[in-house]
PDB file of C-alpha atoms in Angstrom:
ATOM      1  CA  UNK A  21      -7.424  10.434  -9.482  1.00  0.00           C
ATOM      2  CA  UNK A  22      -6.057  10.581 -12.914  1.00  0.00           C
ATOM      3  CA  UNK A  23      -2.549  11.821 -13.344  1.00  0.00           C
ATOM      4  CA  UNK A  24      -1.711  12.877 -16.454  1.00  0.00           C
ATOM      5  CA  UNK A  25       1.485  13.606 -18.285  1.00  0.00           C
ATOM      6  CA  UNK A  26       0.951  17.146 -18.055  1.00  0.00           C
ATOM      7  CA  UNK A  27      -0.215  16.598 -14.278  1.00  0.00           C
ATOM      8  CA  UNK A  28       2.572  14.638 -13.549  1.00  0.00           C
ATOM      9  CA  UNK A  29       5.024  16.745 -14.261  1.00  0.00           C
ATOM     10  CA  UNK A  30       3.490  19.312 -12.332  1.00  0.00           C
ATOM     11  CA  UNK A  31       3.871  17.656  -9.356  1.00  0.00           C
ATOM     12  CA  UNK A  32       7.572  17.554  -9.967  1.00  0.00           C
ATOM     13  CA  UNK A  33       7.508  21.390 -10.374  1.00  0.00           C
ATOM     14  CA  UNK A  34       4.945  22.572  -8.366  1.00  0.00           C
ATOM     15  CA  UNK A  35       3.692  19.408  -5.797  1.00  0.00           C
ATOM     16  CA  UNK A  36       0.000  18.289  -5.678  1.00  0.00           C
ATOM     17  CA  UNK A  37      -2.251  18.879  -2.652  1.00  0.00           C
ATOM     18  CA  UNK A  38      -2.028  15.460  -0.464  1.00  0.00           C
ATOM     19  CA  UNK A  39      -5.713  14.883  -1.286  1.00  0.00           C
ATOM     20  CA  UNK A  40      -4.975  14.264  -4.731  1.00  0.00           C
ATOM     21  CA  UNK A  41      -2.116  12.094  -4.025  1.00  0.00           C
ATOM     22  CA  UNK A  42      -2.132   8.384  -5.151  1.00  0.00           C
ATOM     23  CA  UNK A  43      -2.907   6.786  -1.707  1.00  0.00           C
ATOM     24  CA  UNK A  44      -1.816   2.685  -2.083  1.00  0.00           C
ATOM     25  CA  UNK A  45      -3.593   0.655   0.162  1.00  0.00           C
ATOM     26  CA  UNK A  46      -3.544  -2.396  -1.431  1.00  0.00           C
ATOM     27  CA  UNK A  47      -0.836  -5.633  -1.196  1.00  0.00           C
ATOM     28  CA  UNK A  48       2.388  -4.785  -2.394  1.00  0.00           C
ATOM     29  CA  UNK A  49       2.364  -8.610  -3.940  1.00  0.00           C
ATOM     30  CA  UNK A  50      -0.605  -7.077  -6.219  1.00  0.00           C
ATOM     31  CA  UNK A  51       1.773  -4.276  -7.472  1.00  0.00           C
ATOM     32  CA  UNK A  52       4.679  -6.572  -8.100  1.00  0.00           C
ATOM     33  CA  UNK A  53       2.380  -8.479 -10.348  1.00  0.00           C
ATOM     34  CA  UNK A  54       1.266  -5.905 -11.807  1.00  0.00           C
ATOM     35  CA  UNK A  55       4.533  -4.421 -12.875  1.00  0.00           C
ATOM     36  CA  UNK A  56       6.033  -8.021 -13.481  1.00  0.00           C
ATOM     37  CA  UNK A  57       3.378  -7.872 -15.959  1.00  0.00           C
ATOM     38  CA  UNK A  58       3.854  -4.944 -17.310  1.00  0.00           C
ATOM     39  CA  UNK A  59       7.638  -5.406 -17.579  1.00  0.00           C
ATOM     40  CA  UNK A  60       8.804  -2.634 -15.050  1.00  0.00           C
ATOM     41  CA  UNK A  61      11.841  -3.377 -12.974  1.00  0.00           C
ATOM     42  CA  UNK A  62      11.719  -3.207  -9.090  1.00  0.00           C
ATOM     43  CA  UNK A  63      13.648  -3.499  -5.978  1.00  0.00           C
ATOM     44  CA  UNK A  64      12.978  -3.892  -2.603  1.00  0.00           C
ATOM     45  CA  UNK A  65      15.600  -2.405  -0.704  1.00  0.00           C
ATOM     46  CA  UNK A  66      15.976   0.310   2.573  1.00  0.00           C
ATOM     47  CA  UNK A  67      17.253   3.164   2.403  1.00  0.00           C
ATOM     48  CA  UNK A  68      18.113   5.947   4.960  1.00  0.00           C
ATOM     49  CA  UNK A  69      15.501   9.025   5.635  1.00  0.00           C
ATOM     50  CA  UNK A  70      18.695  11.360   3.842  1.00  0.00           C
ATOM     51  CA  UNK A  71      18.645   9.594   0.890  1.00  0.00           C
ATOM     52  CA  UNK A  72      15.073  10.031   0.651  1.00  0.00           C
ATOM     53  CA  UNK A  73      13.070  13.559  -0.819  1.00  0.00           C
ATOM     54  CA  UNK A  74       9.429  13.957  -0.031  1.00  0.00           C
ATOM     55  CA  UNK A  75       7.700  15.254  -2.999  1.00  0.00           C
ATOM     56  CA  UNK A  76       4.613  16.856  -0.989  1.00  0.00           C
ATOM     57  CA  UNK A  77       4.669  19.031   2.259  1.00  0.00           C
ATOM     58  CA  UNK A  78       1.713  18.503   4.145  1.00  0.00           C
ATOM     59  CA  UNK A  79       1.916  16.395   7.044  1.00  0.00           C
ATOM     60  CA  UNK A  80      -1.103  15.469   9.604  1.00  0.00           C
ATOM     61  CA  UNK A  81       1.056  15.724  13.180  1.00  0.00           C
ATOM     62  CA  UNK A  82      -1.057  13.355  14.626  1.00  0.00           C
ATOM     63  CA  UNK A  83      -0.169  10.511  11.938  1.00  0.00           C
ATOM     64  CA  UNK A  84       3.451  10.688  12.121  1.00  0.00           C
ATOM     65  CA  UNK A  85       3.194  10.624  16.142  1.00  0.00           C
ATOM     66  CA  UNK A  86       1.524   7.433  16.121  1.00  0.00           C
ATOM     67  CA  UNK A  87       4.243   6.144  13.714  1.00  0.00           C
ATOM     68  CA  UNK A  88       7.228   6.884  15.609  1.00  0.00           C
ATOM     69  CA  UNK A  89       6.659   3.250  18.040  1.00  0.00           C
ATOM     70  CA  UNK A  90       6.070   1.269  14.972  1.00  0.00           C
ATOM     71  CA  UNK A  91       8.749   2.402  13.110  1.00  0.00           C
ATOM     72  CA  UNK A  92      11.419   2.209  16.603  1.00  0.00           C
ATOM     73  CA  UNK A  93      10.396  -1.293  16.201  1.00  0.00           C
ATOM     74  CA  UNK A  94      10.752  -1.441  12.788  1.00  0.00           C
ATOM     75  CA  UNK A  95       6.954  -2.750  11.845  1.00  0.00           C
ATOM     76  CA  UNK A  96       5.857  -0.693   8.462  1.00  0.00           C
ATOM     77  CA  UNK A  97       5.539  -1.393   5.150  1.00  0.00           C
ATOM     78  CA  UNK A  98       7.682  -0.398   2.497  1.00  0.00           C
ATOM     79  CA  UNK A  99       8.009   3.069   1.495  1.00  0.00           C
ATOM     80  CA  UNK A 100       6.671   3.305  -2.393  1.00  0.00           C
ATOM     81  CA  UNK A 101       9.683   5.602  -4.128  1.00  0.00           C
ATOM     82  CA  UNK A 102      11.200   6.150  -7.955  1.00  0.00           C
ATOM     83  CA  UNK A 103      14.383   5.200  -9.398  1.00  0.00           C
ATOM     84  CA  UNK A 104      15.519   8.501  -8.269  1.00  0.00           C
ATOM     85  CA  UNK A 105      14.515   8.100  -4.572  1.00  0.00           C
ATOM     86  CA  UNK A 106      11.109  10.597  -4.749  1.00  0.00           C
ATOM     87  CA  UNK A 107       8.963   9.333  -2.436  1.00  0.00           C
ATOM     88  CA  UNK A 108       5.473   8.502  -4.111  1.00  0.00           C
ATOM     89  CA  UNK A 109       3.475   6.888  -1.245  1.00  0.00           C
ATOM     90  CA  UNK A 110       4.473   6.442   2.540  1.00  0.00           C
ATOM     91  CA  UNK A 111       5.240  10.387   3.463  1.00  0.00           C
ATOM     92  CA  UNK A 112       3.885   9.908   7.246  1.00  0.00           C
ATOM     93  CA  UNK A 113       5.955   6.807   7.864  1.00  0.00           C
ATOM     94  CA  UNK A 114       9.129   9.172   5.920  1.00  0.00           C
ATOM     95  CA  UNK A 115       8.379  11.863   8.401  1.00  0.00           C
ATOM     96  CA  UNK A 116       7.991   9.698  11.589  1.00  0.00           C
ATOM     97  CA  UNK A 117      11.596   7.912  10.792  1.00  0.00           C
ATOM     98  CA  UNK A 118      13.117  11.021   9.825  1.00  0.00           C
ATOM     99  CA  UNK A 119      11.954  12.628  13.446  1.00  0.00           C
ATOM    100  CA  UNK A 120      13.418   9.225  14.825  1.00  0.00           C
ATOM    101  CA  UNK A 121      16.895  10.198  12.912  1.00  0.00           C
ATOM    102  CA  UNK A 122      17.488  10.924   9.636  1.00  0.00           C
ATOM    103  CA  UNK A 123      20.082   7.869   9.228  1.00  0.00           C
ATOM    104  CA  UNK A 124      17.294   5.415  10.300  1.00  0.00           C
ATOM    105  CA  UNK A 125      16.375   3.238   7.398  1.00  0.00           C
ATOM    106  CA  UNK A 126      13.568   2.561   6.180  1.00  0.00           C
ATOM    107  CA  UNK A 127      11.847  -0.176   3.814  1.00  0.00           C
ATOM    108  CA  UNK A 128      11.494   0.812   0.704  1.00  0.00           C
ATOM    109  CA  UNK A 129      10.026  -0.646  -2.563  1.00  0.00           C
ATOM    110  CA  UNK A 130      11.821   1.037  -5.518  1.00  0.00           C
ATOM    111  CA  UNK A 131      10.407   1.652  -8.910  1.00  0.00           C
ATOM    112  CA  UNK A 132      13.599   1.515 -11.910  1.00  0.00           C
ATOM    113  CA  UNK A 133      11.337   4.150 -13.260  1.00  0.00           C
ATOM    114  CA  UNK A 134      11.921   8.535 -13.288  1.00  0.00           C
ATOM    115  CA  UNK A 135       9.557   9.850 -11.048  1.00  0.00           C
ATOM    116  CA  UNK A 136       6.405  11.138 -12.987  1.00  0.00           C
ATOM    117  CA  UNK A 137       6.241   7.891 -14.888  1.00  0.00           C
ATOM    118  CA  UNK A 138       7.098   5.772 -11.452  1.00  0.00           C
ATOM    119  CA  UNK A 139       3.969   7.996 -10.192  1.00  0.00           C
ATOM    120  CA  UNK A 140       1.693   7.405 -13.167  1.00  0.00           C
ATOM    121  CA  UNK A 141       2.003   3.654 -13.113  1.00  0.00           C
ATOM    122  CA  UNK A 142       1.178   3.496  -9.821  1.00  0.00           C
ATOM    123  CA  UNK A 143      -1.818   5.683 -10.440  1.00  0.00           C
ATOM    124  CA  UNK A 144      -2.363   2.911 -13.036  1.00  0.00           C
ATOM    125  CA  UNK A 145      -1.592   0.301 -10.699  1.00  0.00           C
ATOM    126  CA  UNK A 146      -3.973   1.714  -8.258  1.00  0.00           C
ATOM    127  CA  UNK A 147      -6.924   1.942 -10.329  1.00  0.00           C
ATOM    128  CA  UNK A 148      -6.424  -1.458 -12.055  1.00  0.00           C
ATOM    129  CA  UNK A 149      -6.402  -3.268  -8.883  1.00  0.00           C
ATOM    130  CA  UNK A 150      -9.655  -1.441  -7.505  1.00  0.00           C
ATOM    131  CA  UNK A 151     -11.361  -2.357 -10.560  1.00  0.00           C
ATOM    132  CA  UNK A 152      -9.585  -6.147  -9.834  1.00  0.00           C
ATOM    133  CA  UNK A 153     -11.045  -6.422  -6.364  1.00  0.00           C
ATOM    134  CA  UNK A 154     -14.252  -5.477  -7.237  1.00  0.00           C
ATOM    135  CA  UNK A 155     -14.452  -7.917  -9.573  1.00  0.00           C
ATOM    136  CA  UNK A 156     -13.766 -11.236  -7.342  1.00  0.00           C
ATOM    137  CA  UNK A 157     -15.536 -13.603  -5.631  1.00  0.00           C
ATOM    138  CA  UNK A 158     -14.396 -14.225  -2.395  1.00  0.00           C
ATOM    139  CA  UNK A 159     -14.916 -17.915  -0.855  1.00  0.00           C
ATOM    140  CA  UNK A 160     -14.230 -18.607   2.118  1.00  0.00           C
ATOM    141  CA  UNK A 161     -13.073 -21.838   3.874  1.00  0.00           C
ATOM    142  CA  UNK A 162     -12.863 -22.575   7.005  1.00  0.00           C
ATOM    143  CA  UNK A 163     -10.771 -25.459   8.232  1.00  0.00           C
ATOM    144  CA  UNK A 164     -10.807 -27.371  11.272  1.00  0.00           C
ATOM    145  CA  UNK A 165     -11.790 -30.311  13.961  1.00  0.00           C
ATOM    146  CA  UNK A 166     -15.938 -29.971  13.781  1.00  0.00           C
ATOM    147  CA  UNK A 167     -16.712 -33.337  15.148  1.00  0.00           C
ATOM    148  CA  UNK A 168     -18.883 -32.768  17.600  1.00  0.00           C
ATOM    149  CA  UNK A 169     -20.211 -29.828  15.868  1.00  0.00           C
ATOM    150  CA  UNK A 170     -20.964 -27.147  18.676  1.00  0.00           C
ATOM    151  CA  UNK A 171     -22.351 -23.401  19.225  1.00  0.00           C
ATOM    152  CA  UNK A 172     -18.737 -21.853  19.356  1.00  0.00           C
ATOM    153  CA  UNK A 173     -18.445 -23.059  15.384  1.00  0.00           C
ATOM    154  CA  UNK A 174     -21.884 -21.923  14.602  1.00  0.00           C
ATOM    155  CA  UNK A 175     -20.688 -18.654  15.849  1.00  0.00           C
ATOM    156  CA  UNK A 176     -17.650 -18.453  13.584  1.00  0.00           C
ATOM    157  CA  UNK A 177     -19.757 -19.394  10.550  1.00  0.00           C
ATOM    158  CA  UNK A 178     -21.975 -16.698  11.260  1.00  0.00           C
ATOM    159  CA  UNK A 179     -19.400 -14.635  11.131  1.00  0.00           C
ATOM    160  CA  UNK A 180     -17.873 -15.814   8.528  1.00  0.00           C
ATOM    161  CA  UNK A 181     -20.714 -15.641   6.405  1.00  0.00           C
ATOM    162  CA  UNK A 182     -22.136 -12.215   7.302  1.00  0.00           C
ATOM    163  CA  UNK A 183     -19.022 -11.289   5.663  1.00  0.00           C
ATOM    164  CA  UNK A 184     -17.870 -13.344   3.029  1.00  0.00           C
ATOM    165  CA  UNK A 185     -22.337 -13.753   1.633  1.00  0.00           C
ATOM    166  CA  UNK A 186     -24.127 -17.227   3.200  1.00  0.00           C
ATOM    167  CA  UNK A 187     -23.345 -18.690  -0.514  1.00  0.00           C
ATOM    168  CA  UNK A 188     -19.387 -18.444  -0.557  1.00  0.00           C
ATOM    169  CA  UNK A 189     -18.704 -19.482   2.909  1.00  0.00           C
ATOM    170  CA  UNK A 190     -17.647 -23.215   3.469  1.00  0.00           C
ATOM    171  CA  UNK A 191     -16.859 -24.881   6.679  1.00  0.00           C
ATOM    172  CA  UNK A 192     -13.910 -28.214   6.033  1.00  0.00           C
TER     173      UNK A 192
END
């Protein structure tokens, strides 16, 4: 998806349909880089499910069911929000703590940014480390006490290299 200006500030206005939402899937350490580089200030902070606004509506029932027992024992990941508290990415796990109690608090990693330009550079964010990851080489080593050498380390290298490629998988 590419969010535009104009499209961005629609979504303030209006809201965009959940399938056109920025969905971030990837390590927050990769968007911390990627906004250290690009100069943006962040926090990581939490924050309670009040001080929080949801800027889409559509929630899958089933999701934010199975989210309730991780959040009551406080095992998500941070909540993506704007300076402002907008939520950009993590709805479900919003919706699951605010069913919980709305003065549970949640993990949150805060963009110092307003919201349509918080949800365009992570739009950026997104794309850049797609194209990133597609990109690498992934090697693979695999450390440990091979002396003798048996069948139950054969086994892992097989693994290992059906999914890492026969060429970038190394055994130490």
């Amino acid at each position: 998806m590419n969010l535009s200006s104009q499209v961005a500030e629609k979504l303030l206005y209006e809201g965009l349909e959940r399938k056109d939402m920025p969905q971030y899937e990837n390590k927050l350490e990769d968007l911390k880089t990627y906004l250290d580089d690009k100069g943006i200030l962040y926090t990581e902070e939490k924050a309670h499910c009040s001080q929080l606004s949801p800027i889409q509506d559509e929630f899958l029932k089933n999701k934010v069911k199975g989210l309730k027992p991780k959040i009551s024992k406080g095992n998500i990941s941070n909540l993506i929000v704007s300076k402002d508290y907008d939520i950009l990415d993590g709805h479900h796990r919003w919706k699951a703590g605010e069913n919980i109690s709305k003065n549970i608090k949640l993990p949150i990693f805060r963009i110092h940014l307003p919201t349509h330009k918080s949800f365009v550079i992570l739009d950026e964010a997104i794309k850049f480390m797609e194209k990133n990851l597609d990109d690498k080489n992934i090697i693979t080593v695999y450390p440990g006490r091979f002396q003798p050498f048996h069948r139950g380390h054969f086994n892992t290298l097989s693994l290992l290299r059906d999914r890492f490629g026969r060429n970038d998988t190394y055994i130490a």
